[in-house]
């Protein structure tokens, strides 16, 4: 083999060696353990795991089946209630609105023609007649007094019942037990306290509200609070300031 050929072969060997080293480096890089990318998973709000029971009533028979049961107010601060004068109420004399989480024992169901306009039909349309639940408040100031409020109507040959949207059929103190006894003590007294979440504030003060934005938990909210308006600022779903007043 002449020297020129030797030199050429020597160059080929060097080139192959270089290529081999580069391939080894690439292989090593490709087979190195890739750094673990940490993906933060949003913490689940325990409230989102609560699914209140629904009964889907659509007849007076369904409603009468509720007599004797205990329910709790879900639509706090929205439903006017009245003295029940023997399956009849005076729509011109509401006693106020039923606060959230109020315990009620259902003692009757009846129908009554409602006014065509006005506050009495603001939440539940008059239809041909209202469907009303009669109830007592076992933990109220007068446990034997009987009250009533509408939960639906009859119109055009059919009943429309909104009880599923108005009531809890199971104790919210158990459904939302993760709120803790200290917070529930405030909610049951319908107070606003620093640190409460929007959901806790709504249960305590009622659902008639005016939020400043759609960013739930990070906004200011005006609570009608049965005529005693409060403005609460929430950050990270905790109340950081509570101010009397506010416009809805």
mmCIF file with all atom_site columns, C-alpha atoms in Angstrom, residues 6-179:
data_model
loop_
_atom_site.group_PDB
_atom_site.id
_atom_site.type_symbol
_atom_site.label_atom_id
_atom_site.label_alt_id
_atom_site.label_comp_id
_atom_site.label_asym_id
_atom_site.label_entity_id
_atom_site.label_seq_id
_atom_site.pdbx_PDB_ins_code
_atom_site.Cartn_x
_atom_site.Cartn_y
_atom_site.Cartn_z
_atom_site.occupancy
_atom_site.B_iso_or_equiv
_atom_site.pdbx_formal_charge
_atom_site.auth_seq_id
_atom_site.auth_comp_id
_atom_site.auth_asym_id
_atom_site.auth_atom_id
_atom_site.pdbx_PDB_model_num
ATOM 1   C CA . UNK A 1 6   ? -2.229   5.010  3.777  1.00 0.00 ? 6   UNK A CA 1
ATOM 2   C CA . UNK A 1 7   ? -2.853   8.693  4.367  1.00 0.00 ? 7   UNK A CA 1
ATOM 3   C CA . UNK A 1 8   ? -6.338   8.426  2.858  1.00 0.00 ? 8   UNK A CA 1
ATOM 4   C CA . UNK A 1 9   ? -7.208   5.405  4.971  1.00 0.00 ? 9   UNK A CA 1
ATOM 5   C CA . UNK A 1 10  ? -5.880   7.143  8.044  1.00 0.00 ? 10  UNK A CA 1
ATOM 6   C CA . UNK A 1 11  ? -8.176   10.123 7.323  1.00 0.00 ? 11  UNK A CA 1
ATOM 7   C CA . UNK A 1 12  ? -11.130  7.791  6.893  1.00 0.00 ? 12  UNK A CA 1
ATOM 8   C CA . UNK A 1 13  ? -10.459  6.133  10.236 1.00 0.00 ? 13  UNK A CA 1
ATOM 9   C CA . UNK A 1 14  ? -10.218  9.510  11.950 1.00 0.00 ? 14  UNK A CA 1
ATOM 10  C CA . UNK A 1 15  ? -13.478  10.634 10.288 1.00 0.00 ? 15  UNK A CA 1
ATOM 11  C CA . UNK A 1 16  ? -15.280  7.440  11.277 1.00 0.00 ? 16  UNK A CA 1
ATOM 12  C CA . UNK A 1 17  ? -13.997  7.805  14.824 1.00 0.00 ? 17  UNK A CA 1
ATOM 13  C CA . UNK A 1 18  ? -15.267  11.371 14.968 1.00 0.00 ? 18  UNK A CA 1
ATOM 14  C CA . UNK A 1 19  ? -18.646  10.335 13.599 1.00 0.00 ? 19  UNK A CA 1
ATOM 15  C CA . UNK A 1 20  ? -18.796  7.514  16.116 1.00 0.00 ? 20  UNK A CA 1
ATOM 16  C CA . UNK A 1 21  ? -18.070  9.870  19.002 1.00 0.00 ? 21  UNK A CA 1
ATOM 17  C CA . UNK A 1 22  ? -20.736  12.316 17.815 1.00 0.00 ? 22  UNK A CA 1
ATOM 18  C CA . UNK A 1 23  ? -23.314  9.539  17.504 1.00 0.00 ? 23  UNK A CA 1
ATOM 19  C CA . UNK A 1 24  ? -22.423  8.334  20.980 1.00 0.00 ? 24  UNK A CA 1
ATOM 20  C CA . UNK A 1 25  ? -22.885  11.854 22.364 1.00 0.00 ? 25  UNK A CA 1
ATOM 21  C CA . UNK A 1 26  ? -26.240  12.218 20.592 1.00 0.00 ? 26  UNK A CA 1
ATOM 22  C CA . UNK A 1 27  ? -27.347  8.800  21.859 1.00 0.00 ? 27  UNK A CA 1
ATOM 23  C CA . UNK A 1 28  ? -26.302  9.731  25.387 1.00 0.00 ? 28  UNK A CA 1
ATOM 24  C CA . UNK A 1 29  ? -28.178  13.034 25.179 1.00 0.00 ? 29  UNK A CA 1
ATOM 25  C CA . UNK A 1 30  ? -31.292  11.370 23.806 1.00 0.00 ? 30  UNK A CA 1
ATOM 26  C CA . UNK A 1 31  ? -31.237  8.730  26.508 1.00 0.00 ? 31  UNK A CA 1
ATOM 27  C CA . UNK A 1 32  ? -30.519  11.008 29.414 1.00 0.00 ? 32  UNK A CA 1
ATOM 28  C CA . UNK A 1 33  ? -33.382  11.166 31.872 1.00 0.00 ? 33  UNK A CA 1
ATOM 29  C CA . UNK A 1 34  ? -35.375  14.228 30.873 1.00 0.00 ? 34  UNK A CA 1
ATOM 30  C CA . UNK A 1 35  ? -36.006  16.724 33.662 1.00 0.00 ? 35  UNK A CA 1
ATOM 31  C CA . UNK A 1 36  ? -39.387  16.147 35.266 1.00 0.00 ? 36  UNK A CA 1
ATOM 32  C CA . UNK A 1 37  ? -41.819  18.928 34.405 1.00 0.00 ? 37  UNK A CA 1
ATOM 33  C CA . UNK A 1 38  ? -43.909  19.741 37.437 1.00 0.00 ? 38  UNK A CA 1
ATOM 34  C CA . UNK A 1 39  ? -47.519  20.482 36.508 1.00 0.00 ? 39  UNK A CA 1
ATOM 35  C CA . UNK A 1 40  ? -49.477  22.234 39.197 1.00 0.00 ? 40  UNK A CA 1
ATOM 36  C CA . UNK A 1 41  ? -52.994  20.868 39.522 1.00 0.00 ? 41  UNK A CA 1
ATOM 37  C CA . UNK A 1 42  ? -55.588  23.347 40.685 1.00 0.00 ? 42  UNK A CA 1
ATOM 38  C CA . UNK A 1 43  ? -56.810  22.502 44.151 1.00 0.00 ? 43  UNK A CA 1
ATOM 39  C CA . UNK A 1 44  ? -60.395  21.254 44.042 1.00 0.00 ? 44  UNK A CA 1
ATOM 40  C CA . UNK A 1 45  ? -62.803  23.401 46.002 1.00 0.00 ? 45  UNK A CA 1
ATOM 41  C CA . UNK A 1 46  ? -64.657  20.972 48.306 1.00 0.00 ? 46  UNK A CA 1
ATOM 42  C CA . UNK A 1 47  ? -67.883  22.883 47.561 1.00 0.00 ? 47  UNK A CA 1
ATOM 43  C CA . UNK A 1 48  ? -67.667  21.642 43.961 1.00 0.00 ? 48  UNK A CA 1
ATOM 44  C CA . UNK A 1 49  ? -67.923  18.052 45.167 1.00 0.00 ? 49  UNK A CA 1
ATOM 45  C CA . UNK A 1 50  ? -71.307  18.681 46.820 1.00 0.00 ? 50  UNK A CA 1
ATOM 46  C CA . UNK A 1 51  ? -74.328  17.641 44.766 1.00 0.00 ? 51  UNK A CA 1
ATOM 47  C CA . UNK A 1 52  ? -77.570  18.478 46.594 1.00 0.00 ? 52  UNK A CA 1
ATOM 48  C CA . UNK A 1 53  ? -80.332  15.941 46.080 1.00 0.00 ? 53  UNK A CA 1
ATOM 49  C CA . UNK A 1 54  ? -83.140  16.722 43.587 1.00 0.00 ? 54  UNK A CA 1
ATOM 50  C CA . UNK A 1 55  ? -86.715  15.411 43.683 1.00 0.00 ? 55  UNK A CA 1
ATOM 51  C CA . UNK A 1 56  ? -88.003  16.843 40.377 1.00 0.00 ? 56  UNK A CA 1
ATOM 52  C CA . UNK A 1 57  ? -91.603  17.298 41.496 1.00 0.00 ? 57  UNK A CA 1
ATOM 53  C CA . UNK A 1 58  ? -94.191  18.053 38.821 1.00 0.00 ? 58  UNK A CA 1
ATOM 54  C CA . UNK A 1 59  ? -97.557  17.434 40.506 1.00 0.00 ? 59  UNK A CA 1
ATOM 55  C CA . UNK A 1 60  ? -99.498  18.157 43.684 1.00 0.00 ? 60  UNK A CA 1
ATOM 56  C CA . UNK A 1 61  ? -99.101  14.491 44.569 1.00 0.00 ? 61  UNK A CA 1
ATOM 57  C CA . UNK A 1 62  ? -95.341  14.959 44.541 1.00 0.00 ? 62  UNK A CA 1
ATOM 58  C CA . UNK A 1 63  ? -95.651  18.060 46.690 1.00 0.00 ? 63  UNK A CA 1
ATOM 59  C CA . UNK A 1 64  ? -97.961  16.428 49.227 1.00 0.00 ? 64  UNK A CA 1
ATOM 60  C CA . UNK A 1 65  ? -95.389  13.677 49.651 1.00 0.00 ? 65  UNK A CA 1
ATOM 61  C CA . UNK A 1 66  ? -93.158  16.327 51.236 1.00 0.00 ? 66  UNK A CA 1
ATOM 62  C CA . UNK A 1 67  ? -95.538  16.877 54.165 1.00 0.00 ? 67  UNK A CA 1
ATOM 63  C CA . UNK A 1 68  ? -93.859  15.776 57.370 1.00 0.00 ? 68  UNK A CA 1
ATOM 64  C CA . UNK A 1 69  ? -90.336  16.120 55.990 1.00 0.00 ? 69  UNK A CA 1
ATOM 65  C CA . UNK A 1 70  ? -87.655  18.582 57.053 1.00 0.00 ? 70  UNK A CA 1
ATOM 66  C CA . UNK A 1 71  ? -86.024  20.840 54.481 1.00 0.00 ? 71  UNK A CA 1
ATOM 67  C CA . UNK A 1 72  ? -83.603  23.777 54.574 1.00 0.00 ? 72  UNK A CA 1
ATOM 68  C CA . UNK A 1 73  ? -83.590  27.018 52.596 1.00 0.00 ? 73  UNK A CA 1
ATOM 69  C CA . UNK A 1 74  ? -81.112  27.084 49.745 1.00 0.00 ? 74  UNK A CA 1
ATOM 70  C CA . UNK A 1 75  ? -82.279  30.274 47.988 1.00 0.00 ? 75  UNK A CA 1
ATOM 71  C CA . UNK A 1 76  ? -81.489  32.433 51.002 1.00 0.00 ? 76  UNK A CA 1
ATOM 72  C CA . UNK A 1 77  ? -82.869  35.966 50.990 1.00 0.00 ? 77  UNK A CA 1
ATOM 73  C CA . UNK A 1 78  ? -85.022  35.422 47.911 1.00 0.00 ? 78  UNK A CA 1
ATOM 74  C CA . UNK A 1 79  ? -88.304  33.904 48.998 1.00 0.00 ? 79  UNK A CA 1
ATOM 75  C CA . UNK A 1 80  ? -90.892  36.109 50.727 1.00 0.00 ? 80  UNK A CA 1
ATOM 76  C CA . UNK A 1 81  ? -92.867  34.220 53.341 1.00 0.00 ? 81  UNK A CA 1
ATOM 77  C CA . UNK A 1 82  ? -96.218  34.911 54.957 1.00 0.00 ? 82  UNK A CA 1
ATOM 78  C CA . UNK A 1 83  ? -98.356  33.902 57.895 1.00 0.00 ? 83  UNK A CA 1
ATOM 79  C CA . UNK A 1 84  ? -100.445 30.884 56.908 1.00 0.00 ? 84  UNK A CA 1
ATOM 80  C CA . UNK A 1 85  ? -104.033 31.616 57.922 1.00 0.00 ? 85  UNK A CA 1
ATOM 81  C CA . UNK A 1 86  ? -105.446 28.175 57.239 1.00 0.00 ? 86  UNK A CA 1
ATOM 82  C CA . UNK A 1 87  ? -104.185 27.450 53.727 1.00 0.00 ? 87  UNK A CA 1
ATOM 83  C CA . UNK A 1 88  ? -104.333 31.117 52.813 1.00 0.00 ? 88  UNK A CA 1
ATOM 84  C CA . UNK A 1 89  ? -101.818 33.966 52.905 1.00 0.00 ? 89  UNK A CA 1
ATOM 85  C CA . UNK A 1 90  ? -102.078 37.736 52.579 1.00 0.00 ? 90  UNK A CA 1
ATOM 86  C CA . UNK A 1 91  ? -99.664  38.551 49.766 1.00 0.00 ? 91  UNK A CA 1
ATOM 87  C CA . UNK A 1 92  ? -99.677  42.219 50.765 1.00 0.00 ? 92  UNK A CA 1
ATOM 88  C CA . UNK A 1 93  ? -98.050  41.397 54.117 1.00 0.00 ? 93  UNK A CA 1
ATOM 89  C CA . UNK A 1 94  ? -94.788  39.492 53.679 1.00 0.00 ? 94  UNK A CA 1
ATOM 90  C CA . UNK A 1 95  ? -92.882  38.879 56.902 1.00 0.00 ? 95  UNK A CA 1
ATOM 91  C CA . UNK A 1 96  ? -89.535  39.048 55.134 1.00 0.00 ? 96  UNK A CA 1
ATOM 92  C CA . UNK A 1 97  ? -87.412  36.544 53.282 1.00 0.00 ? 97  UNK A CA 1
ATOM 93  C CA . UNK A 1 98  ? -86.348  33.128 54.548 1.00 0.00 ? 98  UNK A CA 1
ATOM 94  C CA . UNK A 1 99  ? -82.600  33.161 55.370 1.00 0.00 ? 99  UNK A CA 1
ATOM 95  C CA . UNK A 1 100 ? -80.221  30.594 53.954 1.00 0.00 ? 100 UNK A CA 1
ATOM 96  C CA . UNK A 1 101 ? -79.895  27.231 55.743 1.00 0.00 ? 101 UNK A CA 1
ATOM 97  C CA . UNK A 1 102 ? -83.076  27.866 57.766 1.00 0.00 ? 102 UNK A CA 1
ATOM 98  C CA . UNK A 1 103 ? -84.558  24.569 58.952 1.00 0.00 ? 103 UNK A CA 1
ATOM 99  C CA . UNK A 1 104 ? -88.235  24.120 58.036 1.00 0.00 ? 104 UNK A CA 1
ATOM 100 C CA . UNK A 1 105 ? -90.694  21.338 58.727 1.00 0.00 ? 105 UNK A CA 1
ATOM 101 C CA . UNK A 1 106 ? -93.272  20.982 55.955 1.00 0.00 ? 106 UNK A CA 1
ATOM 102 C CA . UNK A 1 107 ? -96.782  20.748 57.422 1.00 0.00 ? 107 UNK A CA 1
ATOM 103 C CA . UNK A 1 108 ? -98.944  21.306 54.345 1.00 0.00 ? 108 UNK A CA 1
ATOM 104 C CA . UNK A 1 109 ? -99.267  22.178 50.670 1.00 0.00 ? 109 UNK A CA 1
ATOM 105 C CA . UNK A 1 110 ? -101.980 24.313 49.110 1.00 0.00 ? 110 UNK A CA 1
ATOM 106 C CA . UNK A 1 111 ? -102.871 26.400 46.087 1.00 0.00 ? 111 UNK A CA 1
ATOM 107 C CA . UNK A 1 112 ? -103.936 30.028 45.978 1.00 0.00 ? 112 UNK A CA 1
ATOM 108 C CA . UNK A 1 113 ? -104.574 32.608 43.272 1.00 0.00 ? 113 UNK A CA 1
ATOM 109 C CA . UNK A 1 114 ? -101.745 35.134 43.361 1.00 0.00 ? 114 UNK A CA 1
ATOM 110 C CA . UNK A 1 115 ? -101.705 38.819 42.340 1.00 0.00 ? 115 UNK A CA 1
ATOM 111 C CA . UNK A 1 116 ? -100.947 39.361 38.671 1.00 0.00 ? 116 UNK A CA 1
ATOM 112 C CA . UNK A 1 117 ? -98.188  41.870 39.354 1.00 0.00 ? 117 UNK A CA 1
ATOM 113 C CA . UNK A 1 118 ? -95.977  43.091 42.163 1.00 0.00 ? 118 UNK A CA 1
ATOM 114 C CA . UNK A 1 119 ? -93.440  41.677 44.586 1.00 0.00 ? 119 UNK A CA 1
ATOM 115 C CA . UNK A 1 120 ? -95.528  38.569 45.293 1.00 0.00 ? 120 UNK A CA 1
ATOM 116 C CA . UNK A 1 121 ? -94.902  37.268 41.786 1.00 0.00 ? 121 UNK A CA 1
ATOM 117 C CA . UNK A 1 122 ? -91.357  38.566 41.334 1.00 0.00 ? 122 UNK A CA 1
ATOM 118 C CA . UNK A 1 123 ? -89.768  35.149 41.944 1.00 0.00 ? 123 UNK A CA 1
ATOM 119 C CA . UNK A 1 124 ? -92.618  32.798 41.031 1.00 0.00 ? 124 UNK A CA 1
ATOM 120 C CA . UNK A 1 125 ? -94.927  33.815 38.180 1.00 0.00 ? 125 UNK A CA 1
ATOM 121 C CA . UNK A 1 126 ? -98.612  33.958 39.089 1.00 0.00 ? 126 UNK A CA 1
ATOM 122 C CA . UNK A 1 127 ? -99.834  31.397 36.569 1.00 0.00 ? 127 UNK A CA 1
ATOM 123 C CA . UNK A 1 128 ? -103.453 30.493 37.221 1.00 0.00 ? 128 UNK A CA 1
ATOM 124 C CA . UNK A 1 129 ? -102.544 29.891 40.862 1.00 0.00 ? 129 UNK A CA 1
ATOM 125 C CA . UNK A 1 130 ? -99.521  29.481 43.084 1.00 0.00 ? 130 UNK A CA 1
ATOM 126 C CA . UNK A 1 131 ? -98.434  26.292 44.813 1.00 0.00 ? 131 UNK A CA 1
ATOM 127 C CA . UNK A 1 132 ? -97.403  27.097 48.397 1.00 0.00 ? 132 UNK A CA 1
ATOM 128 C CA . UNK A 1 133 ? -95.592  25.103 51.067 1.00 0.00 ? 133 UNK A CA 1
ATOM 129 C CA . UNK A 1 134 ? -96.784  25.561 54.642 1.00 0.00 ? 134 UNK A CA 1
ATOM 130 C CA . UNK A 1 135 ? -94.064  25.126 57.234 1.00 0.00 ? 135 UNK A CA 1
ATOM 131 C CA . UNK A 1 136 ? -92.881  25.732 60.763 1.00 0.00 ? 136 UNK A CA 1
ATOM 132 C CA . UNK A 1 137 ? -89.400  26.801 61.856 1.00 0.00 ? 137 UNK A CA 1
ATOM 133 C CA . UNK A 1 138 ? -88.397  24.449 64.703 1.00 0.00 ? 138 UNK A CA 1
ATOM 134 C CA . UNK A 1 139 ? -85.435  26.666 65.638 1.00 0.00 ? 139 UNK A CA 1
ATOM 135 C CA . UNK A 1 140 ? -87.289  29.951 65.192 1.00 0.00 ? 140 UNK A CA 1
ATOM 136 C CA . UNK A 1 141 ? -88.632  32.275 67.887 1.00 0.00 ? 141 UNK A CA 1
ATOM 137 C CA . UNK A 1 142 ? -92.064  30.649 67.618 1.00 0.00 ? 142 UNK A CA 1
ATOM 138 C CA . UNK A 1 143 ? -91.628  26.971 66.653 1.00 0.00 ? 143 UNK A CA 1
ATOM 139 C CA . UNK A 1 144 ? -95.389  26.380 66.456 1.00 0.00 ? 144 UNK A CA 1
ATOM 140 C CA . UNK A 1 145 ? -96.216  29.270 64.111 1.00 0.00 ? 145 UNK A CA 1
ATOM 141 C CA . UNK A 1 146 ? -97.159  28.235 60.581 1.00 0.00 ? 146 UNK A CA 1
ATOM 142 C CA . UNK A 1 147 ? -95.899  30.147 57.566 1.00 0.00 ? 147 UNK A CA 1
ATOM 143 C CA . UNK A 1 148 ? -96.022  29.634 53.813 1.00 0.00 ? 148 UNK A CA 1
ATOM 144 C CA . UNK A 1 149 ? -94.243  30.661 50.627 1.00 0.00 ? 149 UNK A CA 1
ATOM 145 C CA . UNK A 1 150 ? -94.742  29.778 46.953 1.00 0.00 ? 150 UNK A CA 1
ATOM 146 C CA . UNK A 1 151 ? -92.571  27.174 45.274 1.00 0.00 ? 151 UNK A CA 1
ATOM 147 C CA . UNK A 1 152 ? -94.316  26.905 41.912 1.00 0.00 ? 152 UNK A CA 1
ATOM 148 C CA . UNK A 1 153 ? -97.496  27.464 39.956 1.00 0.00 ? 153 UNK A CA 1
ATOM 149 C CA . UNK A 1 154 ? -100.213 25.808 37.932 1.00 0.00 ? 154 UNK A CA 1
ATOM 150 C CA . UNK A 1 155 ? -100.849 27.166 34.447 1.00 0.00 ? 155 UNK A CA 1
ATOM 151 C CA . UNK A 1 156 ? -102.170 25.830 31.147 1.00 0.00 ? 156 UNK A CA 1
ATOM 152 C CA . UNK A 1 157 ? -102.909 22.409 32.572 1.00 0.00 ? 157 UNK A CA 1
ATOM 153 C CA . UNK A 1 158 ? -99.489  21.741 34.111 1.00 0.00 ? 158 UNK A CA 1
ATOM 154 C CA . UNK A 1 159 ? -97.545  22.353 37.303 1.00 0.00 ? 159 UNK A CA 1
ATOM 155 C CA . UNK A 1 160 ? -94.137  23.979 37.314 1.00 0.00 ? 160 UNK A CA 1
ATOM 156 C CA . UNK A 1 161 ? -92.349  23.374 40.596 1.00 0.00 ? 161 UNK A CA 1
ATOM 157 C CA . UNK A 1 162 ? -89.093  25.100 41.577 1.00 0.00 ? 162 UNK A CA 1
ATOM 158 C CA . UNK A 1 163 ? -88.568  23.380 44.917 1.00 0.00 ? 163 UNK A CA 1
ATOM 159 C CA . UNK A 1 164 ? -85.312  21.781 43.754 1.00 0.00 ? 164 UNK A CA 1
ATOM 160 C CA . UNK A 1 165 ? -83.872  25.266 43.149 1.00 0.00 ? 165 UNK A CA 1
ATOM 161 C CA . UNK A 1 166 ? -85.169  26.668 46.435 1.00 0.00 ? 166 UNK A CA 1
ATOM 162 C CA . UNK A 1 167 ? -84.626  23.940 49.016 1.00 0.00 ? 167 UNK A CA 1
ATOM 163 C CA . UNK A 1 168 ? -82.061  21.550 50.425 1.00 0.00 ? 168 UNK A CA 1
ATOM 164 C CA . UNK A 1 169 ? -83.571  18.145 51.185 1.00 0.00 ? 169 UNK A CA 1
ATOM 165 C CA . UNK A 1 170 ? -80.543  17.248 53.280 1.00 0.00 ? 170 UNK A CA 1
ATOM 166 C CA . UNK A 1 171 ? -78.967  19.288 56.059 1.00 0.00 ? 171 UNK A CA 1
ATOM 167 C CA . UNK A 1 172 ? -76.495  21.779 54.520 1.00 0.00 ? 172 UNK A CA 1
ATOM 168 C CA . UNK A 1 173 ? -74.530  21.671 57.776 1.00 0.00 ? 173 UNK A CA 1
ATOM 169 C CA . UNK A 1 174 ? -73.691  18.084 56.803 1.00 0.00 ? 174 UNK A CA 1
ATOM 170 C CA . UNK A 1 175 ? -73.397  18.683 53.058 1.00 0.00 ? 175 UNK A CA 1
ATOM 171 C CA . UNK A 1 176 ? -70.912  21.497 53.699 1.00 0.00 ? 176 UNK A CA 1
ATOM 172 C CA . UNK A 1 177 ? -69.405  20.184 56.919 1.00 0.00 ? 177 UNK A CA 1
ATOM 173 C CA . UNK A 1 178 ? -65.951  21.125 55.590 1.00 0.00 ? 178 UNK A CA 1
ATOM 174 C CA . UNK A 1 179 ? -66.828  24.745 56.395 1.00 0.00 ? 179 UNK A CA 1
#
